[in-house]
C-alpha atoms as one frame of an Amber mdcrd trajectory, in Angstrom:
protein
   4.263  12.182 -31.885   6.094   8.971 -32.044   9.338   9.124 -30.205  11.814
   6.703 -31.299  14.006   6.751 -28.023  10.641   5.140 -26.155  10.748   2.205
 -28.961   8.168   4.241 -30.965   5.538   4.679 -28.054   3.524   7.916 -28.228
   5.030  10.751 -26.234   1.457  11.342 -24.624   1.624   7.364 -23.631   4.582
   7.590 -21.815   3.289   9.183 -18.760   0.928   6.334 -17.846   2.888   4.203
 -15.516   3.515   7.645 -13.649  -0.413   8.287 -13.662  -1.117   5.025 -12.057
   1.559   4.977  -9.854   0.312   8.269  -8.598  -3.244   7.054  -8.095  -1.932
   3.724  -6.493   0.401   5.812  -4.013  -2.949   8.427  -3.241  -5.498   5.320
  -2.716  -2.831   3.815  -0.287  -2.444   7.164   1.633  -6.243   7.484   2.015
  -6.395   4.551   4.731  -3.704   5.932   6.915  -6.315   9.417   6.543  -9.114
   7.168   7.125  -7.642   5.941  10.584  -8.093   2.773  12.528 -10.091  -0.307
  11.782 -12.306  -0.081  14.666 -13.326   3.413  13.702 -14.251   2.153  10.333
 -16.478  -0.753  10.950 -19.369  -1.632  13.538 -18.277  -3.415  16.839 -17.710
  -7.008  16.214 -17.023  -6.636  12.401 -13.925  -8.231  11.174 -13.842  -6.891
   7.557 -14.039  -3.083   6.493 -16.855  -3.125   3.407 -16.999  -0.670   0.242
 -19.876   1.139   1.999 -17.376   1.980   4.960 -14.695   3.181   2.901 -17.201
   5.317   0.886 -19.063   6.678   4.113 -15.497   7.618   5.420 -14.170   8.855
   2.324 -17.452  11.352   2.212 -16.806  12.189   5.962 -13.407  13.590   4.883
 -13.829  14.923   1.764 -17.516  15.778   0.912 -20.329  14.238  -0.841 -18.699
  14.767  -4.523 -16.369  11.668  -4.015 -16.370   9.721  -7.272 -17.144   5.937
  -7.007 -13.629   5.461  -8.846 -11.645   6.983  -5.846 -13.718   4.323  -3.166
 -12.781   1.615  -5.649  -9.539   1.989  -6.141  -8.839   2.523  -2.548 -10.737
  -0.785  -1.799  -8.446  -2.586  -4.537  -5.089  -1.254  -2.891  -5.811  -2.692
   0.313  -7.824  -5.864  -0.568  -5.092  -8.096  -1.504  -7.144 -11.225  -1.398
  -9.726 -10.013  -3.482 -12.825 -10.697  -0.926 -14.133  -7.361  -1.299 -13.402
  -6.090   1.717 -10.638  -5.337   3.877  -9.152  -7.510   6.997  -7.268  -6.104
   9.863  -4.217  -7.636   8.530  -4.508  -5.762   4.817  -5.151  -2.769   6.655
  -1.889  -3.140   8.520  -0.206  -3.636   4.915  -1.321  -0.756   3.627  -0.838
   1.513   6.662   2.945   0.171   6.046   3.034   1.323   2.431   2.413   4.791
   3.791   5.514   6.706   4.198   4.344   9.128   6.675   3.137   5.869   8.978
   6.477   4.711   8.946   8.148   7.894   9.715   5.423   8.090  12.794   6.251
   4.500  13.570  10.043   4.916  13.884  10.128   6.086  17.391  13.993   6.070
  17.545  14.427   7.650  14.007  16.789   5.149  13.156  15.338   4.518   9.785
  14.596   1.170  10.338  11.620  -0.879  12.003  11.751  -3.040  15.185   9.324
  -5.266  16.133   8.091  -3.165  18.959   7.666  -0.432  16.742   5.511  -2.240
  14.304   3.509  -3.626  17.138   3.007   0.088  18.264   1.514   0.819  14.597
  -0.612  -2.392  14.801  -2.234  -1.603  18.068  -3.237   1.632  16.772  -4.205
   0.537  13.474  -5.907  -2.604  14.305  -6.301  -2.680  17.843  -4.418  -4.548
  20.622  -6.123  -7.900  20.445  -5.466  -8.742  17.038  -1.803  -7.416  17.033
   0.523  -9.870  17.905  -0.334 -12.467  15.410  -0.246 -10.214  12.652   3.128
  -8.274  13.624   4.716 -11.483  14.089   3.525 -12.966  10.593   4.365  -9.448
   8.805   7.736  -8.460  10.978   8.784 -12.343   9.836   8.057 -11.651   6.225
   9.925  -8.184   6.370  12.909  -8.905   8.376  14.746 -10.942   5.405  17.982
 -11.381   6.953  16.616 -12.137  10.407  18.540  -9.599  12.281  15.507  -8.392
  14.278  15.185  -5.091  12.453  13.946  -4.009   8.757  16.271  -1.893   7.331
  15.640   0.386   4.409  16.957  -2.128   1.870  14.571  -4.768   3.512  11.736
  -2.408   3.371  12.272  -1.500  -0.174  12.228  -5.208  -1.015   8.839  -5.583
   0.688   7.561  -2.447  -0.777   8.250  -3.841  -4.646   7.343  -7.244  -3.780
   3.991  -5.802  -2.957   3.492  -3.147  -5.725   0.916  -3.935  -7.653  -0.212
  -1.368 -10.625  -2.602  -3.223 -11.922  -4.938  -2.794  -8.974  -5.919   0.702
  -9.587  -7.857   2.112 -12.479  -7.832   5.575 -14.378 -10.008   6.429 -17.024
  -8.109   5.833 -20.499  -4.983   4.939 -18.776  -5.171   0.952 -18.278  -1.639
  -0.811 -18.742  -1.533  -3.810 -20.792  -0.017  -6.669 -19.079   3.458  -6.190
 -20.976   3.681  -2.632 -19.413   3.359  -3.992 -15.896   5.937  -6.244 -16.303
   8.164  -3.762 -18.026   7.585  -1.304 -14.914   8.211  -4.167 -12.394  11.484
  -4.939 -14.486  12.696  -1.083 -13.946  11.686  -1.762 -10.051  13.914  -4.855
  -9.799  16.757  -2.945 -11.865  16.288  -0.131  -9.967  16.779  -1.732  -6.351
  17.969  -5.310  -7.231  16.423  -8.413  -6.076  17.486  -7.764  -2.593  16.118
  -4.271  -2.417  18.495  -1.943  -2.089  19.463   0.857  -4.172  22.031   0.301
  -6.369
């Protein structure tokens, strides 16, 4: 039925943003479970292809993996739209995973130091590629230039990199207005500086 409290929206439709957020979260979580870059590609390759993603997900979950699962996993990591995933894109999607961040936080102080990000990068994308990627990503994360990334900076980075329009759920597409509304709610909740209000 129609619900006046939500601007006349059908009560059955109110869960659409939550469904898409859940698919987005699970699609990103798959990447941490799939493992390191070099375990997904052939020697000398610089990009992870859709076929390689499909092969690994089938190895993990069996033959009955829907193409939609593979496509959503690829979409959440492929931030440049190339159709494949680079080492930097893999590190970024790993950093979005709470389990990866928990494992990375060696000193358990709920912040990310450059050395901790370098350790994650070395494991995820390989030692020879880590330093340059970490430098670029850490400078993006450390918005106050303090030398560590606190939870507020991480929330800000996550909210800037949260793109619900990348995943597909049959019958659950958001129109642009709904995406903007969800992004506005995120900014209202966490503010422009990323801190919980």
